[in-house]
PDB file of C-alpha atoms in Angstrom:
ATOM      1  CA  UNK A   1     176.286 -42.395  -2.793  1.00 46.00           C
ATOM      2  CA  UNK A   2     174.315 -39.250  -1.908  1.00 50.00           C
ATOM      3  CA  UNK A   3     174.605 -37.988  -5.481  1.00 58.00           C
ATOM      4  CA  UNK A   4     173.435 -41.359  -6.836  1.00 61.00           C
ATOM      5  CA  UNK A   5     170.377 -41.233  -4.511  1.00 60.00           C
ATOM      6  CA  UNK A   6     169.464 -37.745  -5.691  1.00 62.00           C
ATOM      7  CA  UNK A   7     169.700 -38.797  -9.324  1.00 67.00           C
ATOM      8  CA  UNK A   8     167.420 -41.766  -8.600  1.00 69.00           C
ATOM      9  CA  UNK A   9     164.860 -39.515  -6.916  1.00 69.00           C
ATOM     10  CA  UNK A  10     164.980 -37.065  -9.863  1.00 68.00           C
ATOM     11  CA  UNK A  11     164.360 -39.861 -12.344  1.00 70.00           C
ATOM     12  CA  UNK A  12     161.423 -41.132 -10.240  1.00 72.00           C
ATOM     13  CA  UNK A  13     159.954 -37.584 -10.066  1.00 72.00           C
ATOM     14  CA  UNK A  14     160.232 -37.103 -13.838  1.00 74.00           C
ATOM     15  CA  UNK A  15     158.635 -40.508 -14.403  1.00 74.00           C
ATOM     16  CA  UNK A  16     155.674 -39.585 -12.192  1.00 74.00           C
ATOM     17  CA  UNK A  17     155.310 -36.269 -14.029  1.00 77.00           C
ATOM     18  CA  UNK A  18     155.279 -38.022 -17.394  1.00 72.00           C
ATOM     19  CA  UNK A  19     152.668 -40.530 -16.164  1.00 74.00           C
ATOM     20  CA  UNK A  20     150.466 -37.742 -14.764  1.00 74.00           C
ATOM     21  CA  UNK A  21     150.756 -35.804 -18.045  1.00 76.00           C
ATOM     22  CA  UNK A  22     149.839 -38.912 -20.018  1.00 74.00           C
ATOM     23  CA  UNK A  23     146.799 -39.501 -17.792  1.00 73.00           C
ATOM     24  CA  UNK A  24     145.603 -35.900 -18.219  1.00 75.00           C
ATOM     25  CA  UNK A  25     146.079 -36.047 -21.984  1.00 75.00           C
ATOM     26  CA  UNK A  26     144.213 -39.365 -22.148  1.00 77.00           C
ATOM     27  CA  UNK A  27     141.342 -37.921 -20.075  1.00 75.00           C
ATOM     28  CA  UNK A  28     141.097 -34.824 -22.284  1.00 74.00           C
ATOM     29  CA  UNK A  29     141.166 -36.886 -25.469  1.00 75.00           C
ATOM     30  CA  UNK A  30     138.535 -39.235 -24.080  1.00 74.00           C
ATOM     31  CA  UNK A  31     136.292 -36.306 -23.126  1.00 76.00           C
ATOM     32  CA  UNK A  32     136.661 -34.811 -26.595  1.00 74.00           C
ATOM     33  CA  UNK A  33     135.824 -38.111 -28.258  1.00 76.00           C
ATOM     34  CA  UNK A  34     132.763 -38.598 -26.054  1.00 79.00           C
ATOM     35  CA  UNK A  35     131.563 -35.043 -26.777  1.00 71.00           C
ATOM     36  CA  UNK A  36     132.050 -35.393 -30.506  1.00 68.00           C
ATOM     37  CA  UNK A  37     130.203 -38.718 -30.501  1.00 69.00           C
ATOM     38  CA  UNK A  38     127.289 -37.290 -28.494  1.00 67.00           C
ATOM     39  CA  UNK A  39     126.938 -34.269 -30.803  1.00 64.00           C
ATOM     40  CA  UNK A  40     127.099 -36.492 -33.871  1.00 68.00           C
ATOM     41  CA  UNK A  41     124.382 -38.762 -32.388  1.00 65.00           C
ATOM     42  CA  UNK A  42     122.087 -35.822 -31.688  1.00 62.00           C
ATOM     43  CA  UNK A  43     122.551 -34.453 -35.185  1.00 61.00           C
ATOM     44  CA  UNK A  44     121.873 -37.861 -36.662  1.00 58.00           C
ATOM     45  CA  UNK A  45     118.614 -38.308 -34.649  1.00 52.00           C
ATOM     46  CA  UNK A  46     117.365 -34.845 -35.566  1.00 51.00           C
ATOM     47  CA  UNK A  47     118.155 -35.431 -39.212  1.00 47.00           C
ATOM     48  CA  UNK A  48     116.204 -38.686 -39.207  1.00 42.00           C
ATOM     49  CA  UNK A  49     113.124 -37.210 -37.507  1.00 43.00           C
ATOM     50  CA  UNK A  50     113.127 -34.119 -39.757  1.00 41.00           C
ATOM     51  CA  UNK A  51     113.802 -35.907 -43.013  1.00 40.00           C
ATOM     52  CA  UNK A  52     110.127 -36.838 -43.768  1.00 40.00           C
ATOM     53  CA  UNK A  53     109.014 -33.209 -43.481  1.00 38.00           C
ATOM     54  CA  UNK A  54     112.059 -31.800 -45.250  1.00 38.00           C
ATOM     55  CA  UNK A  55     111.870 -34.247 -48.121  1.00 38.00           C
ATOM     56  CA  UNK A  56     108.060 -34.431 -48.294  1.00 38.00           C
ATOM     57  CA  UNK A  57     107.828 -38.226 -47.643  1.00 36.00           C
ATOM     58  CA  UNK A  58     107.110 -40.570 -44.742  1.00 38.00           C
ATOM     59  CA  UNK A  59     108.712 -43.967 -44.166  1.00 38.00           C
ATOM     60  CA  UNK A  60     107.729 -46.207 -47.010  1.00 39.00           C
ATOM     61  CA  UNK A  61     108.349 -43.603 -49.729  1.00 39.00           C
ATOM     62  CA  UNK A  62     104.735 -42.282 -49.947  1.00 39.00           C
ATOM     63  CA  UNK A  63     104.217 -38.515 -50.498  1.00 40.00           C
ATOM     64  CA  UNK A  64     102.567 -36.469 -47.737  1.00 40.00           C
ATOM     65  CA  UNK A  65     101.829 -32.861 -46.769  1.00 40.00           C
ATOM     66  CA  UNK A  66     104.654 -30.339 -46.782  1.00 36.00           C
ATOM     67  CA  UNK A  67     105.978 -28.541 -43.753  1.00 37.00           C
ATOM     68  CA  UNK A  68     104.394 -25.273 -44.870  1.00 39.00           C
ATOM     69  CA  UNK A  69     100.907 -26.810 -44.751  1.00 38.00           C
ATOM     70  CA  UNK A  70     101.501 -28.399 -41.354  1.00 36.00           C
ATOM     71  CA  UNK A  71     103.641 -25.758 -39.603  1.00 37.00           C
ATOM     72  CA  UNK A  72     102.380 -24.180 -36.403  1.00 38.00           C
ATOM     73  CA  UNK A  73      99.927 -26.978 -35.453  1.00 39.00           C
ATOM     74  CA  UNK A  74      99.635 -27.569 -31.668  1.00 40.00           C
ATOM     75  CA  UNK A  75     100.555 -30.891 -30.142  1.00 38.00           C
ATOM     76  CA  UNK A  76      97.683 -33.088 -28.960  1.00 39.00           C
ATOM     77  CA  UNK A  77      97.301 -35.210 -25.891  1.00 39.00           C
ATOM     78  CA  UNK A  78      98.113 -38.402 -27.739  1.00 40.00           C
ATOM     79  CA  UNK A  79     101.642 -37.225 -28.642  1.00 39.00           C
ATOM     80  CA  UNK A  80     100.608 -36.139 -32.090  1.00 38.00           C
ATOM     81  CA  UNK A  81     102.911 -33.130 -32.059  1.00 40.00           C
ATOM     82  CA  UNK A  82     105.964 -35.321 -31.431  1.00 37.00           C
ATOM     83  CA  UNK A  83     105.404 -37.700 -34.335  1.00 39.00           C
ATOM     84  CA  UNK A  84     106.322 -37.207 -37.951  1.00 38.00           C
ATOM     85  CA  UNK A  85     102.684 -36.267 -38.781  1.00 39.00           C
ATOM     86  CA  UNK A  86     101.564 -32.834 -37.542  1.00 42.00           C
ATOM     87  CA  UNK A  87      98.044 -31.478 -36.964  1.00 40.00           C
ATOM     88  CA  UNK A  88      96.932 -29.375 -39.964  1.00 41.00           C
ATOM     89  CA  UNK A  89      96.554 -25.694 -39.349  1.00 45.00           C
ATOM     90  CA  UNK A  90      92.959 -24.454 -39.488  1.00 41.00           C
ATOM     91  CA  UNK A  91      92.201 -22.249 -42.489  1.00 42.00           C
ATOM     92  CA  UNK A  92      91.349 -18.589 -42.156  1.00 45.00           C
ATOM     93  CA  UNK A  93      87.685 -17.572 -41.674  1.00 47.00           C
ATOM     94  CA  UNK A  94      85.625 -16.755 -44.774  1.00 48.00           C
ATOM     95  CA  UNK A  95      86.221 -13.340 -46.266  1.00 52.00           C
ATOM     96  CA  UNK A  96      83.730 -10.535 -45.963  1.00 51.00           C
ATOM     97  CA  UNK A  97      81.420 -10.212 -49.011  1.00 55.00           C
ATOM     98  CA  UNK A  98      82.449  -7.626 -51.614  1.00 53.00           C
ATOM     99  CA  UNK A  99      79.821  -5.150 -50.407  1.00 53.00           C
ATOM    100  CA  UNK A 100      81.074  -5.514 -46.818  1.00 53.00           C
ATOM    101  CA  UNK A 101      77.716  -6.660 -45.438  1.00 59.00           C
ATOM    102  CA  UNK A 102      76.206  -9.940 -44.282  1.00 62.00           C
ATOM    103  CA  UNK A 103      72.600 -11.022 -44.341  1.00 76.00           C
ATOM    104  CA  UNK A 104      71.090  -9.945 -41.032  1.00 88.00           C
ATOM    105  CA  UNK A 105      69.939 -12.795 -38.811  1.00 91.00           C
ATOM    106  CA  UNK A 106      67.263 -11.839 -36.273  1.00 93.00           C
ATOM    107  CA  UNK A 107      65.751 -13.908 -33.436  1.00 94.00           C
ATOM    108  CA  UNK A 108      62.180 -12.788 -32.668  1.00 94.00           C
ATOM    109  CA  UNK A 109      60.478 -13.458 -29.347  1.00 94.00           C
ATOM    110  CA  UNK A 110      57.300 -12.062 -27.818  1.00 94.00           C
ATOM    111  CA  UNK A 111      54.215 -12.533 -25.667  1.00 94.00           C
ATOM    112  CA  UNK A 112      50.490 -12.020 -26.216  1.00 93.00           C
ATOM    113  CA  UNK A 113      47.630 -11.969 -23.690  1.00 93.00           C
ATOM    114  CA  UNK A 114      44.064 -12.260 -25.022  1.00 92.00           C
ATOM    115  CA  UNK A 115      40.738 -12.133 -23.167  1.00 91.00           C
ATOM    116  CA  UNK A 116      37.913 -14.040 -24.902  1.00 90.00           C
ATOM    117  CA  UNK A 117      34.519 -15.512 -24.135  1.00 86.00           C
ATOM    118  CA  UNK A 118      35.484 -19.151 -24.809  1.00 87.00           C
ATOM    119  CA  UNK A 119      39.205 -19.765 -24.177  1.00 89.00           C
ATOM    120  CA  UNK A 120      39.256 -23.386 -25.340  1.00 89.00           C
ATOM    121  CA  UNK A 121      37.615 -22.674 -28.690  1.00 91.00           C
ATOM    122  CA  UNK A 122      39.802 -19.630 -29.337  1.00 91.00           C
ATOM    123  CA  UNK A 123      42.961 -21.548 -28.435  1.00 91.00           C
ATOM    124  CA  UNK A 124      42.035 -24.287 -30.907  1.00 92.00           C
ATOM    125  CA  UNK A 125      41.467 -21.705 -33.648  1.00 92.00           C
ATOM    126  CA  UNK A 126      44.806 -20.069 -32.871  1.00 92.00           C
ATOM    127  CA  UNK A 127      46.638 -23.405 -33.058  1.00 93.00           C
ATOM    128  CA  UNK A 128      44.979 -24.116 -36.397  1.00 92.00           C
ATOM    129  CA  UNK A 129      46.068 -20.727 -37.769  1.00 92.00           C
ATOM    130  CA  UNK A 130      49.683 -21.308 -36.693  1.00 93.00           C
ATOM    131  CA  UNK A 131      49.732 -24.800 -38.206  1.00 93.00           C
ATOM    132  CA  UNK A 132      48.292 -23.540 -41.489  1.00 93.00           C
ATOM    133  CA  UNK A 133      51.058 -20.907 -41.622  1.00 93.00           C
ATOM    134  CA  UNK A 134      53.729 -23.622 -41.383  1.00 93.00           C
ATOM    135  CA  UNK A 135      54.464 -23.241 -37.676  1.00 93.00           C
ATOM    136  CA  UNK A 136      54.065 -25.534 -34.709  1.00 93.00           C
ATOM    137  CA  UNK A 137      53.018 -25.598 -31.042  1.00 93.00           C
ATOM    138  CA  UNK A 138      55.894 -26.336 -28.678  1.00 92.00           C
ATOM    139  CA  UNK A 139      53.726 -26.544 -25.540  1.00 92.00           C
ATOM    140  CA  UNK A 140      50.134 -26.147 -24.342  1.00 92.00           C
ATOM    141  CA  UNK A 141      48.927 -26.057 -20.754  1.00 91.00           C
ATOM    142  CA  UNK A 142      45.506 -25.446 -19.188  1.00 89.00           C
ATOM    143  CA  UNK A 143      44.656 -24.493 -15.623  1.00 86.00           C
ATOM    144  CA  UNK A 144      41.373 -23.834 -13.877  1.00 78.00           C
ATOM    145  CA  UNK A 145      40.100 -20.288 -13.768  1.00 65.00           C
ATOM    146  CA  UNK A 146      37.212 -18.603 -11.937  1.00 60.00           C
ATOM    147  CA  UNK A 147      34.654 -19.433 -14.619  1.00 65.00           C
ATOM    148  CA  UNK A 148      36.602 -21.148 -17.446  1.00 73.00           C
ATOM    149  CA  UNK A 149      40.104 -22.562 -18.034  1.00 83.00           C
ATOM    150  CA  UNK A 150      43.161 -20.382 -18.657  1.00 89.00           C
ATOM    151  CA  UNK A 151      45.281 -21.672 -21.543  1.00 92.00           C
ATOM    152  CA  UNK A 152      48.995 -20.986 -22.085  1.00 93.00           C
ATOM    153  CA  UNK A 153      50.576 -21.668 -25.484  1.00 93.00           C
ATOM    154  CA  UNK A 154      54.148 -21.496 -26.796  1.00 95.00           C
ATOM    155  CA  UNK A 155      53.917 -20.990 -30.551  1.00 94.00           C
ATOM    156  CA  UNK A 156      56.705 -21.230 -33.155  1.00 95.00           C
ATOM    157  CA  UNK A 157      55.670 -19.129 -36.126  1.00 94.00           C
ATOM    158  CA  UNK A 158      57.691 -18.639 -39.352  1.00 94.00           C
ATOM    159  CA  UNK A 159      59.378 -15.263 -39.066  1.00 92.00           C
ATOM    160  CA  UNK A 160      58.116 -14.064 -42.451  1.00 92.00           C
ATOM    161  CA  UNK A 161      54.482 -14.878 -41.509  1.00 92.00           C
ATOM    162  CA  UNK A 162      54.499 -13.542 -37.951  1.00 92.00           C
ATOM    163  CA  UNK A 163      52.680 -10.269 -38.704  1.00 92.00           C
ATOM    164  CA  UNK A 164      49.807 -12.018 -40.475  1.00 92.00           C
ATOM    165  CA  UNK A 165      49.291 -14.572 -37.699  1.00 92.00           C
ATOM    166  CA  UNK A 166      49.336 -11.874 -35.011  1.00 92.00           C
ATOM    167  CA  UNK A 167      46.811  -9.802 -36.954  1.00 92.00           C
ATOM    168  CA  UNK A 168      44.447 -12.807 -37.089  1.00 91.00           C
ATOM    169  CA  UNK A 169      44.996 -13.496 -33.381  1.00 90.00           C
ATOM    170  CA  UNK A 170      43.968  -9.958 -32.441  1.00 90.00           C
ATOM    171  CA  UNK A 171      40.605 -10.528 -34.113  1.00 90.00           C
ATOM    172  CA  UNK A 172      39.794 -13.474 -31.827  1.00 89.00           C
ATOM    173  CA  UNK A 173      39.367 -11.393 -28.678  1.00 89.00           C
ATOM    174  CA  UNK A 174      40.478  -8.412 -26.670  1.00 90.00           C
ATOM    175  CA  UNK A 175      44.259  -7.952 -26.515  1.00 90.00           C
ATOM    176  CA  UNK A 176      45.288  -7.128 -22.951  1.00 90.00           C
ATOM    177  CA  UNK A 177      49.026  -6.885 -23.660  1.00 91.00           C
ATOM    178  CA  UNK A 178      51.504  -7.672 -26.410  1.00 92.00           C
ATOM    179  CA  UNK A 179      55.301  -7.374 -26.657  1.00 93.00           C
ATOM    180  CA  UNK A 180      57.681  -8.285 -29.480  1.00 94.00           C
ATOM    181  CA  UNK A 181      61.483  -8.281 -29.204  1.00 94.00           C
ATOM    182  CA  UNK A 182      64.266  -8.736 -31.773  1.00 94.00           C
ATOM    183  CA  UNK A 183      67.859  -9.905 -31.193  1.00 93.00           C
ATOM    184  CA  UNK A 184      70.550  -9.589 -33.871  1.00 93.00           C
ATOM    185  CA  UNK A 185      72.714 -12.762 -33.969  1.00 92.00           C
ATOM    186  CA  UNK A 186      74.458 -12.130 -37.283  1.00 91.00           C
ATOM    187  CA  UNK A 187      77.968 -12.081 -35.786  1.00 91.00           C
ATOM    188  CA  UNK A 188      77.280 -15.245 -33.820  1.00 91.00           C
ATOM    189  CA  UNK A 189      76.048 -17.050 -36.931  1.00 91.00           C
ATOM    190  CA  UNK A 190      79.008 -15.882 -39.056  1.00 92.00           C
ATOM    191  CA  UNK A 191      81.505 -16.941 -36.388  1.00 92.00           C
ATOM    192  CA  UNK A 192      79.858 -20.339 -36.018  1.00 92.00           C
ATOM    193  CA  UNK A 193      79.847 -20.939 -39.781  1.00 93.00           C
ATOM    194  CA  UNK A 194      83.549 -20.041 -39.985  1.00 93.00           C
ATOM    195  CA  UNK A 195      84.437 -22.426 -37.144  1.00 93.00           C
ATOM    196  CA  UNK A 196      82.427 -25.221 -38.767  1.00 94.00           C
ATOM    197  CA  UNK A 197      84.206 -24.693 -42.098  1.00 94.00           C
ATOM    198  CA  UNK A 198      87.628 -24.649 -40.416  1.00 93.00           C
ATOM    199  CA  UNK A 199      86.936 -27.833 -38.454  1.00 92.00           C
ATOM    200  CA  UNK A 200      85.580 -29.583 -41.537  1.00 93.00           C
ATOM    201  CA  UNK A 201      88.760 -28.725 -43.474  1.00 92.00           C
ATOM    202  CA  UNK A 202      90.894 -29.943 -40.571  1.00 91.00           C
ATOM    203  CA  UNK A 203      88.957 -33.221 -40.400  1.00 91.00           C
ATOM    204  CA  UNK A 204      89.390 -33.761 -44.128  1.00 91.00           C
ATOM    205  CA  UNK A 205      93.154 -33.224 -43.847  1.00 91.00           C
ATOM    206  CA  UNK A 206      93.435 -35.601 -40.925  1.00 88.00           C
ATOM    207  CA  UNK A 207      91.572 -38.261 -42.894  1.00 89.00           C
ATOM    208  CA  UNK A 208      94.024 -37.765 -45.751  1.00 88.00           C
ATOM    209  CA  UNK A 209      96.990 -38.033 -43.364  1.00 86.00           C
ATOM    210  CA  UNK A 210      95.583 -41.256 -41.927  1.00 86.00           C
ATOM    211  CA  UNK A 211      95.436 -42.749 -45.391  1.00 86.00           C
ATOM    212  CA  UNK A 212      99.067 -41.743 -46.028  1.00 84.00           C
ATOM    213  CA  UNK A 213     100.519 -42.612 -42.599  1.00 79.00           C
ATOM    214  CA  UNK A 214     103.458 -44.998 -42.788  1.00 80.00           C
ATOM    215  CA  UNK A 215     103.581 -46.206 -39.163  1.00 85.00           C
ATOM    216  CA  UNK A 216     101.197 -47.365 -36.484  1.00 85.00           C
ATOM    217  CA  UNK A 217     102.254 -44.520 -34.150  1.00 86.00           C
ATOM    218  CA  UNK A 218     101.373 -41.900 -36.756  1.00 81.00           C
ATOM    219  CA  UNK A 219      98.047 -43.586 -37.465  1.00 84.00           C
ATOM    220  CA  UNK A 220      97.058 -43.709 -33.765  1.00 87.00           C
ATOM    221  CA  UNK A 221      98.080 -40.091 -33.231  1.00 86.00           C
ATOM    222  CA  UNK A 222      96.048 -38.925 -36.236  1.00 84.00           C
ATOM    223  CA  UNK A 223      93.056 -40.974 -35.125  1.00 87.00           C
ATOM    224  CA  UNK A 224      93.151 -39.439 -31.631  1.00 87.00           C
ATOM    225  CA  UNK A 225      93.223 -35.918 -33.035  1.00 88.00           C
ATOM    226  CA  UNK A 226      90.519 -36.773 -35.565  1.00 88.00           C
ATOM    227  CA  UNK A 227      88.180 -38.000 -32.802  1.00 90.00           C
ATOM    228  CA  UNK A 228      88.560 -34.732 -30.933  1.00 91.00           C
ATOM    229  CA  UNK A 229      88.042 -32.584 -34.025  1.00 90.00           C
ATOM    230  CA  UNK A 230      85.008 -34.617 -35.142  1.00 91.00           C
ATOM    231  CA  UNK A 231      83.357 -34.247 -31.712  1.00 92.00           C
ATOM    232  CA  UNK A 232      83.866 -30.481 -31.830  1.00 92.00           C
ATOM    233  CA  UNK A 233      82.476 -30.370 -35.357  1.00 93.00           C
ATOM    234  CA  UNK A 234      79.330 -32.351 -34.429  1.00 93.00           C
ATOM    235  CA  UNK A 235      78.725 -30.099 -31.418  1.00 94.00           C
ATOM    236  CA  UNK A 236      79.042 -26.942 -33.501  1.00 93.00           C
ATOM    237  CA  UNK A 237      76.711 -28.330 -36.150  1.00 94.00           C
ATOM    238  CA  UNK A 238      74.055 -29.080 -33.510  1.00 94.00           C
ATOM    239  CA  UNK A 239      74.377 -25.545 -32.125  1.00 93.00           C
ATOM    240  CA  UNK A 240      74.147 -24.110 -35.628  1.00 93.00           C
ATOM    241  CA  UNK A 241      70.969 -26.093 -36.311  1.00 93.00           C
ATOM    242  CA  UNK A 242      69.368 -24.823 -33.095  1.00 93.00           C
ATOM    243  CA  UNK A 243      70.389 -21.249 -33.920  1.00 93.00           C
ATOM    244  CA  UNK A 244      68.940 -21.565 -37.411  1.00 92.00           C
ATOM    245  CA  UNK A 245      65.643 -22.808 -35.970  1.00 93.00           C
ATOM    246  CA  UNK A 246      65.457 -19.806 -33.639  1.00 92.00           C
ATOM    247  CA  UNK A 247      66.153 -17.484 -36.564  1.00 93.00           C
ATOM    248  CA  UNK A 248      63.593 -19.078 -38.891  1.00 93.00           C
ATOM    249  CA  UNK A 249      60.781 -19.408 -36.314  1.00 94.00           C
ATOM    250  CA  UNK A 250      59.635 -16.669 -33.942  1.00 94.00           C
ATOM    251  CA  UNK A 251      58.787 -17.800 -30.404  1.00 95.00           C
ATOM    252  CA  UNK A 252      55.528 -16.298 -29.096  1.00 94.00           C
ATOM    253  CA  UNK A 253      54.032 -17.074 -25.661  1.00 94.00           C
ATOM    254  CA  UNK A 254      50.223 -16.689 -25.688  1.00 93.00           C
ATOM    255  CA  UNK A 255      47.892 -16.500 -22.687  1.00 93.00           C
ATOM    256  CA  UNK A 256      44.179 -17.013 -23.397  1.00 92.00           C
ATOM    257  CA  UNK A 257      41.741 -16.304 -20.535  1.00 90.00           C
ATOM    258  CA  UNK A 258      38.015 -15.661 -20.120  1.00 86.00           C
ATOM    259  CA  UNK A 259      36.381 -12.290 -19.569  1.00 77.00           C
ATOM    260  CA  UNK A 260      36.135 -11.483 -15.847  1.00 69.00           C
ATOM    261  CA  UNK A 261      32.647 -11.513 -14.283  1.00 61.00           C
ATOM    262  CA  UNK A 262      31.450  -8.092 -13.055  1.00 58.00           C
ATOM    263  CA  UNK A 263      29.394  -8.223  -9.830  1.00 58.00           C
ATOM    264  CA  UNK A 264      26.532  -5.700  -9.630  1.00 59.00           C
ATOM    265  CA  UNK A 265      24.993  -4.299  -6.432  1.00 64.00           C
ATOM    266  CA  UNK A 266      21.625  -2.798  -5.459  1.00 69.00           C
ATOM    267  CA  UNK A 267      18.391  -3.501  -7.304  1.00 71.00           C
ATOM    268  CA  UNK A 268      20.111  -4.725 -10.459  1.00 72.00           C
ATOM    269  CA  UNK A 269      22.340  -6.990  -8.420  1.00 70.00           C
ATOM    270  CA  UNK A 270      19.329  -8.501  -6.601  1.00 75.00           C
ATOM    271  CA  UNK A 271      17.530  -8.934  -9.902  1.00 76.00           C
ATOM    272  CA  UNK A 272      20.556 -10.684 -11.352  1.00 74.00           C
ATOM    273  CA  UNK A 273      20.809 -12.992  -8.323  1.00 75.00           C
ATOM    274  CA  UNK A 274      17.102 -13.785  -8.534  1.00 81.00           C
ATOM    275  CA  UNK A 275      17.355 -14.594 -12.215  1.00 80.00           C
ATOM    276  CA  UNK A 276      20.357 -16.800 -11.552  1.00 80.00           C
ATOM    277  CA  UNK A 277      18.416 -18.599  -8.788  1.00 83.00           C
ATOM    278  CA  UNK A 278      15.445 -19.136 -11.119  1.00 84.00           C
ATOM    279  CA  UNK A 279      17.630 -20.504 -13.886  1.00 86.00           C
ATOM    280  CA  UNK A 280      19.454 -22.709 -11.389  1.00 85.00           C
ATOM    281  CA  UNK A 281      16.129 -24.079 -10.069  1.00 86.00           C
ATOM    282  CA  UNK A 282      14.886 -24.732 -13.606  1.00 87.00           C
ATOM    283  CA  UNK A 283      18.131 -26.395 -14.451  1.00 85.00           C
ATOM    284  CA  UNK A 284      17.879 -28.562 -11.335  1.00 86.00           C
ATOM    285  CA  UNK A 285      14.288 -29.534 -12.120  1.00 85.00           C
ATOM    286  CA  UNK A 286      15.261 -30.489 -15.630  1.00 86.00           C
ATOM    287  CA  UNK A 287      18.126 -32.605 -14.338  1.00 86.00           C
ATOM    288  CA  UNK A 288      15.741 -34.324 -11.882  1.00 84.00           C
ATOM    289  CA  UNK A 289      13.290 -35.119 -14.681  1.00 81.00           C
ATOM    290  CA  UNK A 290      16.104 -36.439 -16.819  1.00 84.00           C
ATOM    291  CA  UNK A 291      17.231 -38.585 -13.914  1.00 82.00           C
ATOM    292  CA  UNK A 292      13.725 -40.054 -13.386  1.00 78.00           C
ATOM    293  CA  UNK A 293      12.984 -40.825 -17.039  1.00 85.00           C
ATOM    294  CA  UNK A 294      14.905 -44.139 -17.043  1.00 86.00           C
ATOM    295  CA  UNK A 295      12.978 -45.159 -13.870  1.00 82.00           C
ATOM    296  CA  UNK A 296       9.523 -44.490 -15.414  1.00 82.00           C
ATOM    297  CA  UNK A 297       8.834 -48.100 -16.530  1.00 86.00           C
ATOM    298  CA  UNK A 298       9.851 -49.476 -13.160  1.00 81.00           C
ATOM    299  CA  UNK A 299       7.721 -46.963 -11.305  1.00 79.00           C
ATOM    300  CA  UNK A 300       4.763 -47.742 -13.598  1.00 82.00           C
ATOM    301  CA  UNK A 301       4.978 -51.474 -12.859  1.00 82.00           C
ATOM    302  CA  UNK A 302       5.155 -50.782  -9.136  1.00 82.00           C
ATOM    303  CA  UNK A 303       2.122 -48.489  -9.386  1.00 81.00           C
ATOM    304  CA  UNK A 304       0.077 -51.178 -11.197  1.00 81.00           C
ATOM    305  CA  UNK A 305       0.971 -53.791  -8.571  1.00 83.00           C
ATOM    306  CA  UNK A 306       0.011 -51.443  -5.748  1.00 83.00           C
ATOM    307  CA  UNK A 307      -3.356 -50.618  -7.400  1.00 79.00           C
ATOM    308  CA  UNK A 308      -4.200 -54.296  -7.891  1.00 79.00           C
ATOM    309  CA  UNK A 309      -3.375 -55.110  -4.292  1.00 77.00           C
ATOM    310  CA  UNK A 310      -5.481 -52.263  -3.000  1.00 75.00           C
ATOM    311  CA  UNK A 311      -8.473 -53.277  -5.157  1.00 74.00           C
ATOM    312  CA  UNK A 312      -8.420 -56.911  -3.973  1.00 71.00           C
ATOM    313  CA  UNK A 313      -8.548 -56.002  -0.299  1.00 65.00           C
ATOM    314  CA  UNK A 314     -12.019 -54.335  -0.415  1.00 62.00           C
ATOM    315  CA  UNK A 315     -13.353 -57.275  -2.451  1.00 55.00           C
ATOM    316  CA  UNK A 316     -12.196 -59.734   0.202  1.00 60.00           C
ATOM    317  CA  UNK A 317     -13.758 -57.685   2.986  1.00 60.00           C
ATOM    318  CA  UNK A 318     -17.082 -57.545   1.118  1.00 58.00           C
ATOM    319  CA  UNK A 319     -17.121 -61.327   0.554  1.00 62.00           C
ATOM    320  CA  UNK A 320     -16.387 -61.954   4.226  1.00 63.00           C
ATOM    321  CA  UNK A 321     -19.233 -59.638   5.276  1.00 60.00           C
ATOM    322  CA  UNK A 322     -21.691 -61.467   3.015  1.00 61.00           C
ATOM    323  CA  UNK A 323     -20.663 -64.808   4.433  1.00 64.00           C
ATOM    324  CA  UNK A 324     -21.104 -63.628   7.989  1.00 63.00           C
ATOM    325  CA  UNK A 325     -24.575 -62.257   7.173  1.00 61.00           C
ATOM    326  CA  UNK A 326     -25.724 -65.541   5.695  1.00 61.00           C
ATOM    327  CA  UNK A 327     -24.464 -67.386   8.731  1.00 66.00           C
ATOM    328  CA  UNK A 328     -26.380 -65.114  11.099  1.00 59.00           C
ATOM    329  CA  UNK A 329     -29.592 -65.613   9.152  1.00 57.00           C
TER     330      UNK A 329
END
């Protein structure tokens, strides 16, 4: 009996070992199958997403840009980098001219202070000269001075005609001060032109990709990127226009004032004050006469009425005296 019990326990132990081995083998096989299936799924997904770029087509069989033309483009906020359509890479800046030089672009600014006898008239003549030269007046302001107004002008004069206009301005009065400055903006202009060209090329490519997009997701992603690029392009164009205006037209600030009055002392000063008093009195008398001229007819009528009234009173007194004399007699 004891030997039979030991044999039964040995059989049970071997059975448990076989079951445990089978479970381990089944677990290992299952893990291998799951791993192989997961790897195959990843490879399949990557192959599907890369196939349009590798084969040069999008879904629907339409041709599109190659990977070489679209490689290296950054992803945009709208998920554009994750879709099958990539942002086109901006082209390289324009090459340097064969002689290695660019046309120099200069911004000219300056100020001019003139002392004249009649500021208003001189300012009008200066504005006319600038307008005739093809320029314009950006601002004009006048403020009260001691004897006449002080006029401030901001003139925009064509750069190629600046010297001639300034020479004519110096003839209008006495130049108290003048300063002219030049700023070279050639590198800024070249850089801005290159950025505008690159953005324009990028916008054109995005428009082409939108026409060739085969899904709604690709179309929305391209449209989002196009909106951003177009806004940047419009901003750069506005800045380039403003820079070109500053290059083409010099900005000159002009101050036109009257000659200061010199006060004299002593005999000459008293003589000057006396003469001024005489002219002031004559001016006041003339203004009084001018004021009374419209009243002349009215005053004449009043004078006639007063004369008639005064003449009738003595006549009445004489008639009353005669009547009293006749009564007494």
